[in-house]
mmCIF file of C-alpha atoms in Angstrom:
data_model
loop_
_atom_site.group_PDB
_atom_site.id
_atom_site.type_symbol
_atom_site.label_atom_id
_atom_site.label_comp_id
_atom_site.label_asym_id
_atom_site.label_seq_id
_atom_site.Cartn_x
_atom_site.Cartn_y
_atom_site.Cartn_z
ATOM 1 C CA MET A 1 3.830 30.877 30.499
ATOM 2 C CA ARG A 2 0.773 28.845 31.312
ATOM 3 C CA VAL A 3 -1.684 27.780 28.631
ATOM 4 C CA GLY A 4 -5.275 27.674 29.809
ATOM 5 C CA LYS A 5 -7.200 24.424 29.830
ATOM 6 C CA LYS A 6 -9.973 26.031 27.778
ATOM 7 C CA LYS A 7 -7.513 26.997 25.047
ATOM 8 C CA VAL A 8 -6.074 23.473 24.881
ATOM 9 C CA LEU A 9 -9.580 22.024 24.803
ATOM 10 C CA LYS A 10 -10.559 24.372 21.935
ATOM 11 C CA VAL A 11 -7.502 23.284 19.921
ATOM 12 C CA ILE A 12 -8.305 19.603 20.499
ATOM 13 C CA ILE A 13 -11.946 20.130 19.486
ATOM 14 C CA CYS A 14 -10.871 22.003 16.328
ATOM 15 C CA ILE A 15 -8.497 19.183 15.381
ATOM 16 C CA LEU A 16 -11.190 16.571 15.973
ATOM 17 C CA LEU A 17 -13.741 18.551 13.950
ATOM 18 C CA LEU A 18 -11.268 18.937 11.098
ATOM 19 C CA PHE A 19 -10.598 15.190 11.187
ATOM 20 C CA VAL A 20 -14.336 14.421 11.091
ATOM 21 C CA VAL A 21 -14.988 16.903 8.248
ATOM 22 C CA ILE A 22 -12.123 15.547 6.122
ATOM 23 C CA ASN A 23 -13.271 11.958 6.631
ATOM 24 C CA ALA A 24 -16.925 12.778 5.977
ATOM 25 C CA CYS A 25 -16.107 14.683 2.781
ATOM 26 C CA TRP A 26 -13.919 11.842 1.513
ATOM 27 C CA TYR A 27 -16.552 9.218 2.370
ATOM 28 C CA VAL A 28 -19.368 11.110 0.639
ATOM 29 C CA TRP A 29 -17.217 11.856 -2.436
ATOM 30 C CA ARG A 30 -16.230 8.206 -2.685
ATOM 31 C CA MET A 31 -19.838 7.033 -2.464
ATOM 32 C CA VAL A 32 -21.037 9.547 -5.065
ATOM 33 C CA LYS A 33 -18.159 8.719 -7.426
ATOM 34 C CA TYR A 34 -18.115 4.902 -7.201
ATOM 35 C CA GLU A 35 -21.644 3.807 -6.306
ATOM 36 C CA PRO A 36 -22.988 4.335 -9.859
ATOM 37 C CA PHE A 37 -20.386 1.863 -11.153
ATOM 38 C CA THR A 38 -21.770 -0.901 -8.897
ATOM 39 C CA LYS A 39 -25.320 -1.033 -10.294
ATOM 40 C CA GLY A 40 -26.299 -4.639 -10.918
ATOM 41 C CA MET A 41 -23.197 -6.000 -9.187
ATOM 42 C CA GLU A 42 -22.852 -8.090 -6.038
ATOM 43 C CA LYS A 43 -20.866 -6.966 -3.032
ATOM 44 C CA SER A 44 -17.731 -9.044 -2.576
ATOM 45 C CA GLU A 45 -17.469 -11.297 0.434
ATOM 46 C CA ILE A 46 -14.188 -9.643 1.369
ATOM 47 C CA PRO A 47 -15.253 -7.917 4.595
ATOM 48 C CA GLU A 48 -13.956 -4.375 4.255
ATOM 49 C CA PHE A 49 -16.206 -1.547 5.374
ATOM 50 C CA LEU A 50 -13.980 1.267 4.182
ATOM 51 C CA VAL A 51 -12.948 -0.310 0.871
ATOM 52 C CA PRO A 52 -15.941 -2.117 -0.631
ATOM 53 C CA ARG A 53 -15.505 -4.320 -3.663
ATOM 54 C CA TYR A 54 -18.174 -5.424 -6.121
ATOM 55 C CA TYR A 55 -18.158 -8.012 -8.869
ATOM 56 C CA SER A 56 -20.297 -9.573 -11.572
ATOM 57 C CA MET A 57 -19.981 -11.906 -14.513
ATOM 58 C CA ASP A 58 -21.846 -11.506 -17.784
ATOM 59 C CA ALA A 59 -23.433 -14.262 -19.873
ATOM 60 C CA ASP A 60 -20.222 -14.587 -21.913
ATOM 61 C CA GLY A 61 -18.125 -15.251 -18.794
ATOM 62 C CA TYR A 62 -16.392 -11.848 -18.637
ATOM 63 C CA ASP A 63 -15.591 -10.733 -15.098
ATOM 64 C CA TYR A 64 -16.314 -7.184 -13.920
ATOM 65 C CA SER A 65 -15.202 -5.670 -10.646
ATOM 66 C CA VAL A 66 -15.199 -2.346 -8.834
ATOM 67 C CA LYS A 67 -12.809 -1.511 -6.000
ATOM 68 C CA TYR A 68 -13.474 1.651 -4.044
ATOM 69 C CA PRO A 69 -10.500 3.863 -3.095
ATOM 70 C CA ASP A 70 -8.470 2.967 -0.028
ATOM 71 C CA TYR A 71 -8.874 5.089 3.093
ATOM 72 C CA LEU A 72 -8.418 8.798 2.278
ATOM 73 C CA SER A 73 -7.259 7.930 -1.231
ATOM 74 C CA PHE A 74 -8.961 9.107 -4.411
ATOM 75 C CA THR A 75 -7.895 6.135 -6.556
ATOM 76 C CA GLY A 76 -10.078 3.071 -6.894
ATOM 77 C CA ASN A 77 -10.512 0.979 -10.020
ATOM 78 C CA LEU A 78 -12.832 -0.790 -12.409
ATOM 79 C CA CYS A 79 -11.794 -4.018 -14.072
ATOM 80 C CA VAL A 80 -12.979 -6.164 -16.987
ATOM 81 C CA GLY A 81 -11.390 -9.569 -17.424
ATOM 82 C CA LEU A 82 -11.620 -12.165 -20.160
ATOM 83 C CA PRO A 83 -13.378 -15.389 -19.205
ATOM 84 C CA THR A 84 -11.180 -17.809 -17.294
ATOM 85 C CA THR A 85 -10.697 -21.409 -18.311
ATOM 86 C CA ASP A 86 -9.718 -24.494 -16.355
ATOM 87 C CA GLU A 87 -6.394 -24.496 -18.195
ATOM 88 C CA ASN A 88 -5.712 -20.804 -17.619
ATOM 89 C CA VAL A 89 -7.132 -18.859 -14.703
ATOM 90 C CA PHE A 90 -4.776 -15.953 -15.482
ATOM 91 C CA THR A 91 -6.532 -14.049 -18.214
ATOM 92 C CA ASP A 92 -6.029 -10.717 -19.893
ATOM 93 C CA PHE A 93 -7.825 -7.811 -18.262
ATOM 94 C CA LEU A 94 -8.435 -4.099 -18.539
ATOM 95 C CA ILE A 95 -8.172 -1.874 -15.501
ATOM 96 C CA ILE A 96 -9.615 1.626 -15.362
ATOM 97 C CA TRP A 97 -8.798 4.262 -12.780
ATOM 98 C CA PRO A 98 -11.505 6.937 -12.520
ATOM 99 C CA LYS A 99 -9.814 10.272 -11.850
ATOM 100 C CA LEU A 100 -10.936 12.885 -9.363
ATOM 101 C CA PHE A 101 -12.645 15.151 -11.906
ATOM 102 C CA GLY A 102 -14.202 12.670 -14.323
ATOM 103 C CA GLU A 103 -11.402 11.503 -16.591
ATOM 104 C CA TYR A 104 -10.000 7.963 -16.680
ATOM 105 C CA GLU A 105 -6.631 6.246 -16.928
ATOM 106 C CA TYR A 106 -6.413 2.825 -18.545
ATOM 107 C CA GLY A 107 -4.124 -0.154 -18.331
ATOM 108 C CA VAL A 108 -4.106 -3.720 -19.566
ATOM 109 C CA SER A 109 -2.515 -6.886 -18.317
ATOM 110 C CA LEU A 110 -1.736 -9.206 -21.201
ATOM 111 C CA ASN A 111 -0.434 -12.770 -20.987
ATOM 112 C CA ALA A 112 1.646 -13.448 -24.058
ATOM 113 C CA GLU A 113 3.899 -16.444 -24.624
ATOM 114 C CA GLY A 114 4.366 -17.153 -20.934
ATOM 115 C CA GLU A 115 5.033 -13.533 -20.000
ATOM 116 C CA THR A 116 2.729 -10.976 -18.428
ATOM 117 C CA TYR A 117 2.777 -7.413 -19.703
ATOM 118 C CA GLN A 118 1.211 -4.595 -17.735
ATOM 119 C CA ILE A 119 0.817 -1.631 -20.032
ATOM 120 C CA TYR A 120 -0.755 1.802 -19.672
ATOM 121 C CA ILE A 121 -2.961 2.554 -22.655
ATOM 122 C CA ASN A 122 -4.884 5.526 -23.971
ATOM 123 C CA SER A 123 -8.679 5.509 -24.185
ATOM 124 C CA ASP A 124 -8.445 4.420 -27.837
ATOM 125 C CA GLY A 125 -6.386 1.339 -26.902
ATOM 126 C CA SER A 126 -3.028 2.633 -28.103
ATOM 127 C CA PRO A 127 -0.053 2.301 -25.745
ATOM 128 C CA VAL A 128 1.023 5.327 -23.714
ATOM 129 C CA ASP A 129 4.637 4.164 -24.097
ATOM 130 C CA PRO A 130 5.499 3.470 -27.773
ATOM 131 C CA ARG A 131 7.878 0.672 -26.717
ATOM 132 C CA TYR A 132 4.776 -1.491 -26.216
ATOM 133 C CA SER A 133 3.271 -0.831 -29.660
ATOM 134 C CA GLU A 134 4.092 -4.293 -30.991
ATOM 135 C CA ILE A 135 2.440 -6.233 -28.145
ATOM 136 C CA VAL A 136 -0.543 -3.852 -28.070
ATOM 137 C CA ASN A 137 -1.029 -4.212 -31.833
ATOM 138 C CA GLU A 138 -0.851 -7.997 -31.476
ATOM 139 C CA TYR A 139 -3.623 -7.887 -28.843
ATOM 140 C CA LYS A 140 -5.623 -5.033 -30.410
ATOM 141 C CA ASP A 141 -8.800 -7.120 -30.808
ATOM 142 C CA THR A 142 -8.680 -8.199 -27.166
ATOM 143 C CA ILE A 143 -8.039 -4.648 -25.944
ATOM 144 C CA ASP A 144 -10.839 -3.244 -28.133
ATOM 145 C CA ASP A 145 -13.201 -5.931 -26.848
ATOM 146 C CA LEU A 146 -12.378 -5.130 -23.218
ATOM 147 C CA LEU A 147 -12.715 -1.374 -23.800
ATOM 148 C CA SER A 148 -16.053 -1.898 -25.541
ATOM 149 C CA ARG A 149 -17.363 -4.048 -22.687
ATOM 150 C CA ALA A 150 -16.230 -1.463 -20.117
ATOM 151 C CA LYS A 151 -18.036 1.278 -22.043
ATOM 152 C CA GLU A 152 -21.165 -0.855 -22.208
ATOM 153 C CA MET A 153 -21.035 -1.820 -18.523
ATOM 154 C CA TRP A 154 -20.203 1.598 -17.055
ATOM 155 C CA ASP A 155 -21.085 4.042 -19.863
ATOM 156 C CA ILE A 156 -17.511 5.304 -19.930
ATOM 157 C CA ASP A 157 -16.850 7.942 -22.569
ATOM 158 C CA ARG A 158 -13.713 6.843 -24.448
ATOM 159 C CA SER A 159 -13.489 9.849 -26.751
#
């Protein structure tokens, strides 16, 4: 059985159109979702067209950054980091993952006694996994400070 050239061409055009529509929808969604987070921030010098990154530092030395989602992904992140020092460039930070429909997931990276802990937390700063309650309670002031600064910077509802 012979397939006509017009039929093959129509299939190829449909596939290409679908590819363009999917990419365009993702690109527009990503811009609408993440662009508001970048107000007042500078674009990073990392040359990535598809995955822009933005950063800023406030008067207190706290670092803020926004990373757009990777290609055809819906997960980017926002980050607030404690000020760095000459003695310690590895500081504690909060990372926030905006979800597809407006919610957020939170995590912290805490440097305690020579160890780094990466812990998922709830919007109130409590650990998702109770095994981390002790370390989270020890760093409660730091976590609350980072959450407060994220809310102030990006108007994130933590309720």
